Short mmCIF file of C-alpha atoms in Angstrom, two decimals:
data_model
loop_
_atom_site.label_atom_id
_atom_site.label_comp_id
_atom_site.label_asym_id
_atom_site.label_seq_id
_atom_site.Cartn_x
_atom_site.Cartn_y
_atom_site.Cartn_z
CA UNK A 545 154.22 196.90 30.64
CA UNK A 546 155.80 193.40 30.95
CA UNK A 547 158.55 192.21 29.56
CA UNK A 548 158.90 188.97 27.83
CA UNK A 549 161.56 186.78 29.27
CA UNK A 550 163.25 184.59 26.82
CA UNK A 551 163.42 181.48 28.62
CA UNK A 552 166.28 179.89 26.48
CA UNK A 553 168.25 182.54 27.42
CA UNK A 554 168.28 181.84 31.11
CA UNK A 555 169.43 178.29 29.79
CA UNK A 556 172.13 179.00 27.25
CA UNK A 557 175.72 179.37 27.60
CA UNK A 558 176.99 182.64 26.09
CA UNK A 559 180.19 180.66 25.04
CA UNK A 560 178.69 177.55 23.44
CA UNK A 561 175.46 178.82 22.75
CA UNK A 562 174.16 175.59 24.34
CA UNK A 563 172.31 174.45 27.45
CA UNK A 564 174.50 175.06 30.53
CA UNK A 565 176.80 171.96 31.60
CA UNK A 566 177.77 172.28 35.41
CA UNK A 567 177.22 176.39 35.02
CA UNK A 568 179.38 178.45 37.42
CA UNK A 569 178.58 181.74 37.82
CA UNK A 570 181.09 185.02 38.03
CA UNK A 571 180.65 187.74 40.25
CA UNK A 572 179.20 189.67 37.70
CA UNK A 573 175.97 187.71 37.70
CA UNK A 574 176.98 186.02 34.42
CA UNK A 575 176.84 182.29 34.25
CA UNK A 576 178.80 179.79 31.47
CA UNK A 577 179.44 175.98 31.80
CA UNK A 578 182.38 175.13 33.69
CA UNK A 579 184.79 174.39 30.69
CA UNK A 580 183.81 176.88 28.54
CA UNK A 581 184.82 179.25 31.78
CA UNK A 582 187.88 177.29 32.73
CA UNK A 583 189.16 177.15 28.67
CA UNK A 584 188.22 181.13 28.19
CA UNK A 585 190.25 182.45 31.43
CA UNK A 586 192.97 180.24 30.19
CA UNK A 587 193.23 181.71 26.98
CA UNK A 588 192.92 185.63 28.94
CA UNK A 589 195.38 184.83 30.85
CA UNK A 590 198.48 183.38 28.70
CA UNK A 591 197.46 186.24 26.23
CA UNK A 592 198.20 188.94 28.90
CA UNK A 593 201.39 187.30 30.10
CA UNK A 594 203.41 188.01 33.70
CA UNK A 595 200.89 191.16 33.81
CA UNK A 596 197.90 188.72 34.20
CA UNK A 597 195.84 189.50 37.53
CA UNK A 598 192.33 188.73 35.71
CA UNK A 599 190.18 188.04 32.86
CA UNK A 600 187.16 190.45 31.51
CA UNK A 601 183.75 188.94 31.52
CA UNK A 602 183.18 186.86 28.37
CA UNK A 603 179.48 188.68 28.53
CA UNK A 604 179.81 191.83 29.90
CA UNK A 605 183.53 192.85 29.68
CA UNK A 606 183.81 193.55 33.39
CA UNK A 607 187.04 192.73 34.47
CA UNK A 608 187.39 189.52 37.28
CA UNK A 609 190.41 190.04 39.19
CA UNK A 610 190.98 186.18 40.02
CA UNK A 611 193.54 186.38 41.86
CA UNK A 612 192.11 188.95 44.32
CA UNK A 613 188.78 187.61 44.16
CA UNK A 614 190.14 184.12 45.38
CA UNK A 615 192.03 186.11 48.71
CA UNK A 616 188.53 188.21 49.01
CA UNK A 617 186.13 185.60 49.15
CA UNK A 618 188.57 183.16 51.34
CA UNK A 619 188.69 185.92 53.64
CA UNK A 620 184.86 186.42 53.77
CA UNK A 621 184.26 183.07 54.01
CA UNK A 622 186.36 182.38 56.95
CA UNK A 623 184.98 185.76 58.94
CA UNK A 624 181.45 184.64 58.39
CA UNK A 625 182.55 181.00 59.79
CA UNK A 626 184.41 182.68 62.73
CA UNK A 627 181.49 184.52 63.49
CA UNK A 628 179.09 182.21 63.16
CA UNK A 629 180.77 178.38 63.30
CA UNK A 630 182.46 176.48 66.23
CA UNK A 631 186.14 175.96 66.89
CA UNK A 632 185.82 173.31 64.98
CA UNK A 633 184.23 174.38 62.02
CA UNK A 634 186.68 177.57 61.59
CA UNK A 635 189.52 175.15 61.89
CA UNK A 636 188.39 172.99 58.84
CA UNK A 637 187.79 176.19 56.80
CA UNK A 638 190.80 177.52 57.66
CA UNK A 639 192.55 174.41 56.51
CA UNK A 640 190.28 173.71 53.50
CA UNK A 641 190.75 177.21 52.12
CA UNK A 642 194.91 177.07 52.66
CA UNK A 643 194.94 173.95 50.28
CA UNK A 644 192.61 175.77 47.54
CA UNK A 645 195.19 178.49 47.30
CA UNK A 646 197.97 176.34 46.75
CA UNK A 647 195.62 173.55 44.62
CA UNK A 648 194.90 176.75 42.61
CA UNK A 649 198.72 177.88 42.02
CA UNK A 650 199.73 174.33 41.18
CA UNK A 651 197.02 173.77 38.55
CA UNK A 652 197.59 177.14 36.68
CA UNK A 653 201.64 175.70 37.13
CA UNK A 654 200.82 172.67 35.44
CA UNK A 655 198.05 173.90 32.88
CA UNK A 656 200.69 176.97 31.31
CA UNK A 657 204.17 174.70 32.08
CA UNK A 658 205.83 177.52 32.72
CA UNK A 659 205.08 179.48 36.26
CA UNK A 660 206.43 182.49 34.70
CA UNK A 661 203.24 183.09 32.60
CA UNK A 662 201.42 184.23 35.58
CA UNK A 663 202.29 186.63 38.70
CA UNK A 664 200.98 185.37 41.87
CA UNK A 665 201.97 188.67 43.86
CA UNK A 666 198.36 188.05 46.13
CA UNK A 667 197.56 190.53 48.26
CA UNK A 668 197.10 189.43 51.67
CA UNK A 669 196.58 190.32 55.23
CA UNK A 670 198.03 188.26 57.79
CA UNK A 671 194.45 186.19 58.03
CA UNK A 672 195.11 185.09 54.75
CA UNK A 673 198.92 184.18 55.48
CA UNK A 674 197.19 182.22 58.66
CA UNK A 675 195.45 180.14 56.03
CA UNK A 676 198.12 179.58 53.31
CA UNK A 677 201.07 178.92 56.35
CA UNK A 678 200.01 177.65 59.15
CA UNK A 679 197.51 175.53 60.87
CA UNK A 680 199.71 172.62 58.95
CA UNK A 681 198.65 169.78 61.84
CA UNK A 682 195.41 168.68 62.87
CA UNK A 683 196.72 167.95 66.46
CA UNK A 684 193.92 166.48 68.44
CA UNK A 685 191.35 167.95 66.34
CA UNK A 686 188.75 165.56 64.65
CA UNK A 687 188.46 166.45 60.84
CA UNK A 688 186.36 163.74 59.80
CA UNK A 689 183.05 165.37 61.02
CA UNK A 690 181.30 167.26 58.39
CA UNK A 691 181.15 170.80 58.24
CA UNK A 692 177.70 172.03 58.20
CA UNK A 693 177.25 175.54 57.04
CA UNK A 694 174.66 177.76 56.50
CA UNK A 695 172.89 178.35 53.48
CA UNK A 696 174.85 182.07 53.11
CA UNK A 697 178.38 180.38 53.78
CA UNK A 698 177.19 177.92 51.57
CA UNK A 699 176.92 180.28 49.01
CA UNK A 700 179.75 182.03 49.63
CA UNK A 701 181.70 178.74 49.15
CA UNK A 702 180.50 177.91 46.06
CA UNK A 703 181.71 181.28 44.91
CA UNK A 704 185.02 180.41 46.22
CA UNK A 705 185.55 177.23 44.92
CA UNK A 706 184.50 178.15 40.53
CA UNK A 707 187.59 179.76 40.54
CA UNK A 708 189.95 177.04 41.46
CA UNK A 709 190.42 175.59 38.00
CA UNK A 710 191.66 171.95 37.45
CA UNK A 711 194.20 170.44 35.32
CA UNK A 712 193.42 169.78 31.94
CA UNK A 713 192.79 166.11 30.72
CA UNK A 714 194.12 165.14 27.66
CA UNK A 715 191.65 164.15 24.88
CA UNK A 716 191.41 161.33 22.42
CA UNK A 717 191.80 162.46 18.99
CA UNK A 718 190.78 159.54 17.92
CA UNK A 719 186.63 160.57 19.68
CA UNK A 720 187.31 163.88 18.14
CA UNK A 721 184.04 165.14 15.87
CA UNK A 722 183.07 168.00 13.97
CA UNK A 723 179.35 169.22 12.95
CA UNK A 724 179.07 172.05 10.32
CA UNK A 725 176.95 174.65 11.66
CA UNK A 726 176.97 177.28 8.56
CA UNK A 727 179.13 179.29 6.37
CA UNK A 728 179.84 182.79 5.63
CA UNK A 729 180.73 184.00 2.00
CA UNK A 730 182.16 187.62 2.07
CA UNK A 731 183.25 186.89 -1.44
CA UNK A 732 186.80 186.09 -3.20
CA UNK A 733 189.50 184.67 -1.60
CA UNK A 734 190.11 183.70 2.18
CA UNK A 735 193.19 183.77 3.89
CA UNK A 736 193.23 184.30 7.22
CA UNK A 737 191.26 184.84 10.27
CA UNK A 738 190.98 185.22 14.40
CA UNK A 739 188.42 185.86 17.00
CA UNK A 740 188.39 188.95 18.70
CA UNK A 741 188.17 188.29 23.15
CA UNK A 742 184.84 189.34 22.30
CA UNK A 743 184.00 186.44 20.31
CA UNK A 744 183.52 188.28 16.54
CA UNK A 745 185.25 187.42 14.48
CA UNK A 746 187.61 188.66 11.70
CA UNK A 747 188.32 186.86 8.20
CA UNK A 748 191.34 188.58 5.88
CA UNK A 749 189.23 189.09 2.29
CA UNK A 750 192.54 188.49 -0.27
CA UNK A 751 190.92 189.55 -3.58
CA UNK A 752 188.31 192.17 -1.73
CA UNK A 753 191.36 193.85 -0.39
CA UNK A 754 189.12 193.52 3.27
CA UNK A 755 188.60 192.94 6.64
CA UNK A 756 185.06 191.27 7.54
CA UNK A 757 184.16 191.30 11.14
CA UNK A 758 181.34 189.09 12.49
CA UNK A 759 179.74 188.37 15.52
CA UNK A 760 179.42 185.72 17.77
CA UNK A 761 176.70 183.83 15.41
CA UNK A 762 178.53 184.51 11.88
CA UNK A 763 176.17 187.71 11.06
CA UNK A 764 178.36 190.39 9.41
CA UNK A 765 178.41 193.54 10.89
CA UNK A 766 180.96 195.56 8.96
CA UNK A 767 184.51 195.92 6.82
CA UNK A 768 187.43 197.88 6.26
CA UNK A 769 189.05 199.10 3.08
CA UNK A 770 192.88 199.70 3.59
CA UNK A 771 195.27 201.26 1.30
CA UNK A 772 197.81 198.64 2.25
CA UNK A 773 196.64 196.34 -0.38
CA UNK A 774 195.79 192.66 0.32
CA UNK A 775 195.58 191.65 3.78
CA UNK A 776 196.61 188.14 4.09
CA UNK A 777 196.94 186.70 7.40
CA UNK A 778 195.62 188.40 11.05
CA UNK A 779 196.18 187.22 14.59
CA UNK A 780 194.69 188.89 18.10
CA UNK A 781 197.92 189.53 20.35
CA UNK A 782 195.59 191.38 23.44
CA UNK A 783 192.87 192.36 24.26
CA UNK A 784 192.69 195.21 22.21
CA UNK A 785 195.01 194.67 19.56
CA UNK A 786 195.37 192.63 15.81
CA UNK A 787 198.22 192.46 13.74
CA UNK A 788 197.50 191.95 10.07
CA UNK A 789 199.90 190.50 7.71
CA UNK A 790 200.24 192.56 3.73
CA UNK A 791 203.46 191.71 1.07
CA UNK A 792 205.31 194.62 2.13
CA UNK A 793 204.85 194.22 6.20
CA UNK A 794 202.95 193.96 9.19
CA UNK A 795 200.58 196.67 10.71
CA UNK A 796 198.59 196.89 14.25
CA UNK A 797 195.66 197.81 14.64
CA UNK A 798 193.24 198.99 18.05
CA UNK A 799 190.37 196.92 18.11
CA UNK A 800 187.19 199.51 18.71
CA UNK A 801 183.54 198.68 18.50
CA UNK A 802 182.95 199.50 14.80
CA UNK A 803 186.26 200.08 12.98
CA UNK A 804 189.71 199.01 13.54
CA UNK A 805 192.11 201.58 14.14
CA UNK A 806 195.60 201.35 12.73
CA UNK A 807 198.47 202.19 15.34
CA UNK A 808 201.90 201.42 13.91
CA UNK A 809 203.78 199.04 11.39
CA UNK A 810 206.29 196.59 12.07
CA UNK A 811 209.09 196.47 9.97
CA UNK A 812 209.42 193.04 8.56
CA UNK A 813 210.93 191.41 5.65
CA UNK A 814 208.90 191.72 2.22
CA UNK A 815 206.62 188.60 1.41
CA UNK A 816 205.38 187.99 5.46
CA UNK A 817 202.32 185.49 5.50
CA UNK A 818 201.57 183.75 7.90
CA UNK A 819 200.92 185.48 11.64
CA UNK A 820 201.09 184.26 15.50
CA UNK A 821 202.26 185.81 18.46
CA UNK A 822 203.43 184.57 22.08
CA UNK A 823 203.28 187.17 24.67
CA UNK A 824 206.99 188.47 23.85
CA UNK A 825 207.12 187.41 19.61
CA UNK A 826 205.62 187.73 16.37
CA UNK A 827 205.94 184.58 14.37
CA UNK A 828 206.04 185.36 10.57
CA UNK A 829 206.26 182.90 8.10
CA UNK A 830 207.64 183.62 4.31
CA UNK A 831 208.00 181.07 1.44
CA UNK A 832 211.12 180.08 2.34
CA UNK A 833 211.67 180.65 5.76
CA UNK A 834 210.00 181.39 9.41
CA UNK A 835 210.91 184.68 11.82
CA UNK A 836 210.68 185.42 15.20
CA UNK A 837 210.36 188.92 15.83
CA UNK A 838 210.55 190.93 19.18
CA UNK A 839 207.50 193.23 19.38
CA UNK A 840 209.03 195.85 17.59
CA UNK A 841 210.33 194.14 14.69
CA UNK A 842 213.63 192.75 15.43
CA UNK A 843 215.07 189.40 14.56
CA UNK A 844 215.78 187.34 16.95
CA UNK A 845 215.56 184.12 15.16
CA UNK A 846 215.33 182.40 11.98
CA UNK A 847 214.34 179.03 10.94
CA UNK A 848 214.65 177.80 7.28
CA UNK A 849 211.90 175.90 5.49
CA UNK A 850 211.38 174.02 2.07
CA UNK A 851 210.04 177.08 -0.49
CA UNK A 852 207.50 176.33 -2.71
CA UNK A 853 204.56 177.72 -1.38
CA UNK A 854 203.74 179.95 1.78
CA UNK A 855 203.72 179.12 5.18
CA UNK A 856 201.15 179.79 8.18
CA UNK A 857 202.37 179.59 11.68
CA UNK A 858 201.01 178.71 15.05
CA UNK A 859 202.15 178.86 18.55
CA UNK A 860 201.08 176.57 21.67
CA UNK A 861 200.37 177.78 24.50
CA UNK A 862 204.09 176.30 26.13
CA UNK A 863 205.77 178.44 23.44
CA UNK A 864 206.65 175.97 20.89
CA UNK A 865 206.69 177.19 17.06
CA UNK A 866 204.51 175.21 14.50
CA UNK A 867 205.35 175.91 10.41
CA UNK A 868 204.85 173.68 7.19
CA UNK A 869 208.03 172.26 6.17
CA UNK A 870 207.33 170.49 2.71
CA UNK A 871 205.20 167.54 3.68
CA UNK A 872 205.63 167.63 7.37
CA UNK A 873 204.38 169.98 10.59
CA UNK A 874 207.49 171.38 12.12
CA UNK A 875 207.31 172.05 16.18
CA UNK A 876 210.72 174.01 17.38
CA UNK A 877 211.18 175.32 20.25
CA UNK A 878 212.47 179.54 20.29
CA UNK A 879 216.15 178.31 20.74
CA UNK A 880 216.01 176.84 17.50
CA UNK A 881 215.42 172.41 19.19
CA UNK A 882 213.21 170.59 16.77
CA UNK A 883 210.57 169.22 18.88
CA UNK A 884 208.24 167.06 16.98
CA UNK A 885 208.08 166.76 13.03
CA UNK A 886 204.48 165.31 11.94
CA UNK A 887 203.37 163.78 8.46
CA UNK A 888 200.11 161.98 7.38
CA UNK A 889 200.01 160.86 3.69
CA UNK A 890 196.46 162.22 2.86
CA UNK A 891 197.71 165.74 3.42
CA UNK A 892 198.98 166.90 -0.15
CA UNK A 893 200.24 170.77 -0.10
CA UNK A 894 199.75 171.70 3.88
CA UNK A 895 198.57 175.09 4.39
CA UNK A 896 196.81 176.07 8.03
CA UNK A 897 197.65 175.26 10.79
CA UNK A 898 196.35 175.35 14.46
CA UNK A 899 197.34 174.55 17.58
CA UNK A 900 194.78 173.43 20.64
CA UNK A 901 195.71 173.85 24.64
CA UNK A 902 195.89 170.12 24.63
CA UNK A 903 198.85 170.64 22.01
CA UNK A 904 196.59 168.39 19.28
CA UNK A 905 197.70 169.91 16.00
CA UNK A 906 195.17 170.56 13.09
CA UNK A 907 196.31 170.88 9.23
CA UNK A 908 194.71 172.03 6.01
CA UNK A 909 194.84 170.10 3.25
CA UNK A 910 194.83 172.31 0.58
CA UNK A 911 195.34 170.13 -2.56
CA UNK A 912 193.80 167.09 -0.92
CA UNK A 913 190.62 169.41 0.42
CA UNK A 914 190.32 167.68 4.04
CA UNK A 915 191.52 168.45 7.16
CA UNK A 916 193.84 166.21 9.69
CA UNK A 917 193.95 166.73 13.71
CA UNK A 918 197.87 165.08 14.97
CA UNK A 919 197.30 164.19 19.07
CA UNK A 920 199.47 165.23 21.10
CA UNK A 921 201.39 162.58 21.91
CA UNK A 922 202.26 161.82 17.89
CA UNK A 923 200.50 158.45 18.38
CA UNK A 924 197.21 158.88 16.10
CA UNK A 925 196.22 161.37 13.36
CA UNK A 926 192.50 161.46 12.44
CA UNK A 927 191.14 163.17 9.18
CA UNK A 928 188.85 165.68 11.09
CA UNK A 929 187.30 166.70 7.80
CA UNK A 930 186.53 165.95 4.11
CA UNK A 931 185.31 167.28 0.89
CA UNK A 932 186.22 170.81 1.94
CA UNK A 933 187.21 172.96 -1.03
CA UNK A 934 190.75 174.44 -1.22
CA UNK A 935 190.40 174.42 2.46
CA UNK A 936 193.53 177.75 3.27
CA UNK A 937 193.38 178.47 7.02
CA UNK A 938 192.23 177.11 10.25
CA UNK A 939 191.55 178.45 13.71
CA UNK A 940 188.99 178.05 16.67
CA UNK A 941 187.05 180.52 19.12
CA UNK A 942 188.49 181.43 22.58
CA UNK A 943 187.12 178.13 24.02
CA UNK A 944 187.90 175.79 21.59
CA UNK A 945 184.16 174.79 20.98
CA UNK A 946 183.98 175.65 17.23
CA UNK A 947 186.40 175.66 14.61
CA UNK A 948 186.34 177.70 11.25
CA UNK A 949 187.71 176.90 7.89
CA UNK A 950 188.83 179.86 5.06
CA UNK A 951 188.10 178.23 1.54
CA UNK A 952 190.17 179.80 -1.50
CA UNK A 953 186.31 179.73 -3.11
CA UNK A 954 183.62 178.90 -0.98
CA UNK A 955 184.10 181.31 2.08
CA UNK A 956 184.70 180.41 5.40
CA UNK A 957 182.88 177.84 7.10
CA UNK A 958 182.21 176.75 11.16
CA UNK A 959 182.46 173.42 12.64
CA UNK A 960 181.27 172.76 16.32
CA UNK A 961 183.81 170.25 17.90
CA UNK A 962 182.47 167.66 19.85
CA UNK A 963 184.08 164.31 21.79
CA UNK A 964 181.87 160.86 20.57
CA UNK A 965 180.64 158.38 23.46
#
């Protein structure tokens, strides 16, 4: 018998859920839009720190060793050229693919600020070390005539070149727009939240004494009970592991396909809240003060804050530490530097907080029921979204394509985020 082919499926990003823009396709066979790729390894790889050597399909979980696949295909690329192509032609592919390699490292450099995030330990023969160090003049060679391949090494270059990922361009806050999509009510109060590298999603259910997961689309497809009491805030800290915020500490748990598995607690101080995590730290924030802790639960810094109500926490992706200070968004760096210090009038009793890669800051309004996105550069601050009710936490998928919004009443709702013409 036949089977029916869904013909939107062949068209639809897995990511966005939307018709492809400038698809790439992994070795795998599965095929996203170019920034939804480029923002989701990103995200894998600052999660997994200095160990980083790939991402796992966002479709099928199969992990892409980048790093390796970049040497690999180079190297096929430039046998089939050698075999096949003049002098000539193996001399411009030899050159083109030795600036990739170091366009690639200089990117990732620029996109994570910090070189240490990533270990470029490449494996390479001494064809590759041909490409990467020598071959540095053109000496009488002609490089302005086109290379002509073949339609296989044409192929093979286009493989080559989707995983040499550009530098991020800031956006304007200012063309920043949000479209509700739908809502989810599990029911009571909702705290916290975070997608799983899968895509579900998990909301913190206060008064239910819960954790909801859903998938990709917002259907629900099952909770946990825990005898911990009220779980109040959650962030993802790999690729197989939550951390869940309750009054008396902080527990991990193994993400598995139906349940979630506690593994240890983490001593902490009585009263922890709000949850984020670098690679190295858990950031914990109280009522009347913020922690960094060392993976095991240790101390090793404080920062006070104005008491009065809790505090959420954030972290960008360069490390910096974002908590609710009163009326203003503190930034500090881990060695205590105050880095920026943001404040928009319209904001009454800030709650949420969320940091994107671009290092634009979002903010729940809790008492003023709206939402404000700070750019990066402190020049503009935009209210994202109104007439939310008792709007308590704030977060966005893996790509940064939707954004969801825990209500104190009204469940959690999700925004697609979109730039205006």
């Amino acid at each position: 018998m036949a089977t029916k082919i869904d013909h939107d499926d062949l068209v639809t990003c897995p990511i966005c859920y939307e018709q492809f823009t400038n698809p790439k396709c992994l070795p795998c066979n599965h095929t996203f839009c170019h920034l939804c790729l480029k923002s989701y390894i990103i995200t894998q790889l600052v999660g997994e720190g200095k160990q980083a050597k790939g991402f796992p399909c966002p479709e099928a979980k199969e992990r892409i060793e980048v790093f390796q696949q970049n040497v690999k295909k180079g190297k096929k690329l430039l046998k089939t050229v050698q075999e096949q192509g003049s002098p000539k032609q193996v001399f411009i592919t030899t050159e083109k693919l030795k600036m990739q390699l170091k366009q690639h490292i200089d990117s990732l450099q620029t996109e994570l600020n910090n070189a240490s995030f990533i270990d470029y330990n490449l494996r390479t023969d001494d064809v590759i070390e041909t490409i990467r160090n020598n071959l540095t003049s053109v000496a009488e060679v002609d490089i302005n005539q086109t290379l002509v391949l073949s339609s296989s090494l044409k192929e093979i270059s286009d493989i080559v070149n989707c995983f040499f990922i550009k530098e991020i361009e800031p956006i304007d806050v200012m063309k920043l727009e949000v479209h509700k999509e739908h809502s989810v009510k599990p029911g009571g109060e909702i705290t916290g939240g975070t997608y799983l590298p899968d895509g579900r999603l998990v909301l913190c259910c206060l008064t239910n004494e819960k954790l909801q997961v859903y998938d990709k689309a917002g259907n629900f497809l099952f909770d946990t009970n825990y005898k911990e009491g009220y779980p109040r805030d959650i962030c993802c800290i790999s690729s197989s592991e939550i951390l869940v915020s309750f009054s008396d500490g902080i527990n991990k748990y193994e993400i598995q396909q139906n349940e979630l598995k506690e593994k240890e607690k983490i001593s902490s101080k009585f009263g922890a809240w709000g949850l984020a995590a670098t690679k190295d730290n858990i950031i914990v924030g109280y009522t009347t003060e913020v922690d960094v802790l060392s993976m095991d639960g240790q101390v090793v810094q404080n920062f006070s804050r104005s008491g009065g109500f809790v505090s959420y926490v954030a972290v960008s992706l360069t490390g910096y530490v974002y908590y609710i200070d009163g009326n203003d968004v503190v930034c500090k760096a881990l060695d205590g530097r105050e880095v920026r210090r943001l404040k928009n009038p319209k904001l009454q009793r800030l709650l949420g907080i969320a940091v994107d890669k671009y290092d634009n800051v979002y903010v729940c309004g809790n008492r003023s029921n709206n939402i404000c996105v700070f750019s990066a550069d402190d020049s503009h601050s935009k209210m994202l979204v109104t007439n939310v009710n008792i709007p308590i936490n704030i977060g966005f998928n893996s790509t940064e394509t939707r954004l969801y919004v825990c209500t104190k009443r009204d469940g959690c709702h999700f925004y697609s985020l979109k730039m205006s013409d």
